[in-house]
XYZ file of N, CA and C in Angstrom:
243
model
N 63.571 113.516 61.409
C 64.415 112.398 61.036
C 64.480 112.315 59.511
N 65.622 111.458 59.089
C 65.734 111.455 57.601
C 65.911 110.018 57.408
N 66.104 109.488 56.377
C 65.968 108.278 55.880
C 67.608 107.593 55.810
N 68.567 109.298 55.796
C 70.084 108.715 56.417
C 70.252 107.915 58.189
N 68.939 108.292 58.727
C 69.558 108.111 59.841
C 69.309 107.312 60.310
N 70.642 106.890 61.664
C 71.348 105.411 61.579
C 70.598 105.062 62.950
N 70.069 103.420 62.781
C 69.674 102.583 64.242
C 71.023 103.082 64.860
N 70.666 103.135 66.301
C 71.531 102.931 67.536
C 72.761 101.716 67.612
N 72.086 100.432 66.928
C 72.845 99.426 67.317
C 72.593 98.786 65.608
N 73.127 98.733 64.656
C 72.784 98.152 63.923
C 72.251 96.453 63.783
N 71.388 96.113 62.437
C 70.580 94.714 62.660
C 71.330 93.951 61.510
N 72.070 93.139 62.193
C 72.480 91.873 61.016
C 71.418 90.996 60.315
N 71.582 91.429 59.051
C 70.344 90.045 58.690
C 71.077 88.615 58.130
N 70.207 88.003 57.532
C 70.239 86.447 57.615
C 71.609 86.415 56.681
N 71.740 87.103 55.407
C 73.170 86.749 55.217
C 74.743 87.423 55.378
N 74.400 88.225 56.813
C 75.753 88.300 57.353
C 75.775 89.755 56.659
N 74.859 90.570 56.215
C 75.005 91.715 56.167
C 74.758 92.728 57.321
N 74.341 94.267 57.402
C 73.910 94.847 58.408
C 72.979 95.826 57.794
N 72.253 96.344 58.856
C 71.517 97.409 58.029
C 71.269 98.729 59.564
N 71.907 99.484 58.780
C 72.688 100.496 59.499
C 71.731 102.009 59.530
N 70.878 101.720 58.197
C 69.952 103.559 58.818
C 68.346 102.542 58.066
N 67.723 103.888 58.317
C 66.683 103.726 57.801
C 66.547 103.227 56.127
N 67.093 103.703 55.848
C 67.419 103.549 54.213
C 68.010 102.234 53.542
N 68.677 101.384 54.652
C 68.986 100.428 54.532
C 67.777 99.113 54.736
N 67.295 100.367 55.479
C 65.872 99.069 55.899
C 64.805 99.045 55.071
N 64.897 100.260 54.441
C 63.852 100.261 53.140
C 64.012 99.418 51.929
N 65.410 99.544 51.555
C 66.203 98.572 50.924
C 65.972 97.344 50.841
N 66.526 96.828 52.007
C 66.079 95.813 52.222
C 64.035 94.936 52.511
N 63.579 95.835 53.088
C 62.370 95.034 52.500
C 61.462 95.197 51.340
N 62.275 96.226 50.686
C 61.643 95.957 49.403
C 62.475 95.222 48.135
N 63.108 94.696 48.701
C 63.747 93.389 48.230
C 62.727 91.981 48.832
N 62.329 92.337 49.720
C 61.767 90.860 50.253
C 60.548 90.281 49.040
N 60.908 89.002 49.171
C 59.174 88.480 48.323
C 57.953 89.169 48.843
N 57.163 88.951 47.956
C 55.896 89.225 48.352
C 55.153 88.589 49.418
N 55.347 87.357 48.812
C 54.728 86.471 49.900
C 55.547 86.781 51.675
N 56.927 87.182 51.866
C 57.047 87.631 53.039
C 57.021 88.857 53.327
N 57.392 90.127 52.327
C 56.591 91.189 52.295
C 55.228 91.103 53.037
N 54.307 90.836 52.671
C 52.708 90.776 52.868
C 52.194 90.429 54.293
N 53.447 89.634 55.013
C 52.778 89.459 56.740
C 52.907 90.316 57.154
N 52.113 90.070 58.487
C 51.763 91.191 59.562
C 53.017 91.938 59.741
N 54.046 90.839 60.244
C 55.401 91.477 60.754
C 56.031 92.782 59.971
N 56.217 91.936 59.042
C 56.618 92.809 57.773
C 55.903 93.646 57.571
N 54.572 94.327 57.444
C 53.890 95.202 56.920
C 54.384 96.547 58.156
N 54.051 95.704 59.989
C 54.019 96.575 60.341
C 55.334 97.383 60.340
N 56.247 96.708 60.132
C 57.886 96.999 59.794
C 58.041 98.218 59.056
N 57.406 97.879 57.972
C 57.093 98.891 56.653
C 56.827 100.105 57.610
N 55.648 100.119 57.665
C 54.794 100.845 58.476
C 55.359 102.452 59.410
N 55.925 101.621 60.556
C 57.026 102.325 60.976
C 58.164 102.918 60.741
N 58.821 102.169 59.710
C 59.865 102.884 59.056
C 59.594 103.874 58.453
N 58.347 103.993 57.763
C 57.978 105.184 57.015
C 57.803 106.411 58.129
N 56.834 106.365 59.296
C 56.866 106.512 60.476
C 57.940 107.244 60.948
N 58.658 106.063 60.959
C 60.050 106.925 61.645
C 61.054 108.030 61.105
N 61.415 107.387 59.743
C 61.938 108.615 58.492
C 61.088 110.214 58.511
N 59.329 109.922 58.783
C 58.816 111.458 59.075
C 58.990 112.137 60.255
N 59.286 111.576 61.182
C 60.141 111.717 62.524
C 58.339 111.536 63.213
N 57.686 110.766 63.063
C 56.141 110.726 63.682
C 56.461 109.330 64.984
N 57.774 108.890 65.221
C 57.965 107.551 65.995
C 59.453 107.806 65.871
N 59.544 106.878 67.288
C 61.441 106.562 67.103
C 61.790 106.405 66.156
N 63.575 106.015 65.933
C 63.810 105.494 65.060
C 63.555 103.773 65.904
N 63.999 103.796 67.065
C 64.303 102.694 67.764
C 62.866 102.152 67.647
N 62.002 102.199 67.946
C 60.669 101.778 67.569
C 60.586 100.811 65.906
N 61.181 101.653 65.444
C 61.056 100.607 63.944
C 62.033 99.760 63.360
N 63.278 99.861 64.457
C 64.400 99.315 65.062
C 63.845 97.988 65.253
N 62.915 97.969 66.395
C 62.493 96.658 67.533
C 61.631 96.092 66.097
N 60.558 96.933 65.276
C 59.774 96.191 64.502
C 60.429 95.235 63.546
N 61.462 96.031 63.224
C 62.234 95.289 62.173
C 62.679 93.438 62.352
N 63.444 93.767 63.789
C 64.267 93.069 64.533
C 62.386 91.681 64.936
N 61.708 92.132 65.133
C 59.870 91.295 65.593
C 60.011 90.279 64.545
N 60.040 91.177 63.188
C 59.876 90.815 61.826
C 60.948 89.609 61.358
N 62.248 89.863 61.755
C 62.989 88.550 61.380
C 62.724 87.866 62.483
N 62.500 88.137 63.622
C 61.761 86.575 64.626
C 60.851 85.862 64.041
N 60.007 86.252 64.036
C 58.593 85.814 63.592
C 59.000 84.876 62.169
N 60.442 85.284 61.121
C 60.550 84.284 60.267
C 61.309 83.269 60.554
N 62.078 83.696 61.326
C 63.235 82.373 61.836
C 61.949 81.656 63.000
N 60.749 81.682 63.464
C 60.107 80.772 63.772
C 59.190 80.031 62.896
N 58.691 80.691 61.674
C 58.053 79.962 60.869
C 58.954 79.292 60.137
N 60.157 79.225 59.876
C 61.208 78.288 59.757
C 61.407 77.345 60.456
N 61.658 77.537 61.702
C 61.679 76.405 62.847
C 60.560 75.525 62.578
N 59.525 76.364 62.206
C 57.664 75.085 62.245
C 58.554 74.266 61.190
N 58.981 74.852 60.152
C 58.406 74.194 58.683
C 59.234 72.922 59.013
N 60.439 72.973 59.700
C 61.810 72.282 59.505
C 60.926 70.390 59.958
């Protein structure tokens, strides 16, 4: 696998963008703060993507992590509200 290559179904994030390969997903969380960088979700996100780009895991695997990772914030949102 390469870092061009594209999720199955692409993942809309929170502002109405998409993120369409791996590379997009790298992109994007290393844009994230630190402070949401640094959770579990997110790390293991990381994790896999790297993972997956060496072809050592799906891509779809770091697909679902990704997709864990914005749950897990749109519920600690829900707490805070």
């Amino acid at each position: 696998m390469a870092w061009s290559d594209r999720f199955s179904d692409p993942i809309q994030i929170p502002n109405g963008d998409w993120i369409e390969t791996l590379r997009d997903a790298g992109a994007y969380i290393a844009r994230l703060p630190n402070c949401e960088y640094k959770t579990d979700a997110w790390r293991t996100a990381t994790h896999l993507l790297i993972e997956a780009a060496e072809g050592a895991v799906s891509i779809e695997l770091a697909r679902f992590a990704i997709l864990q990772a914005f749950a897990v914030e749109r519920e600690k949102e829900a707490l805070a509200v």
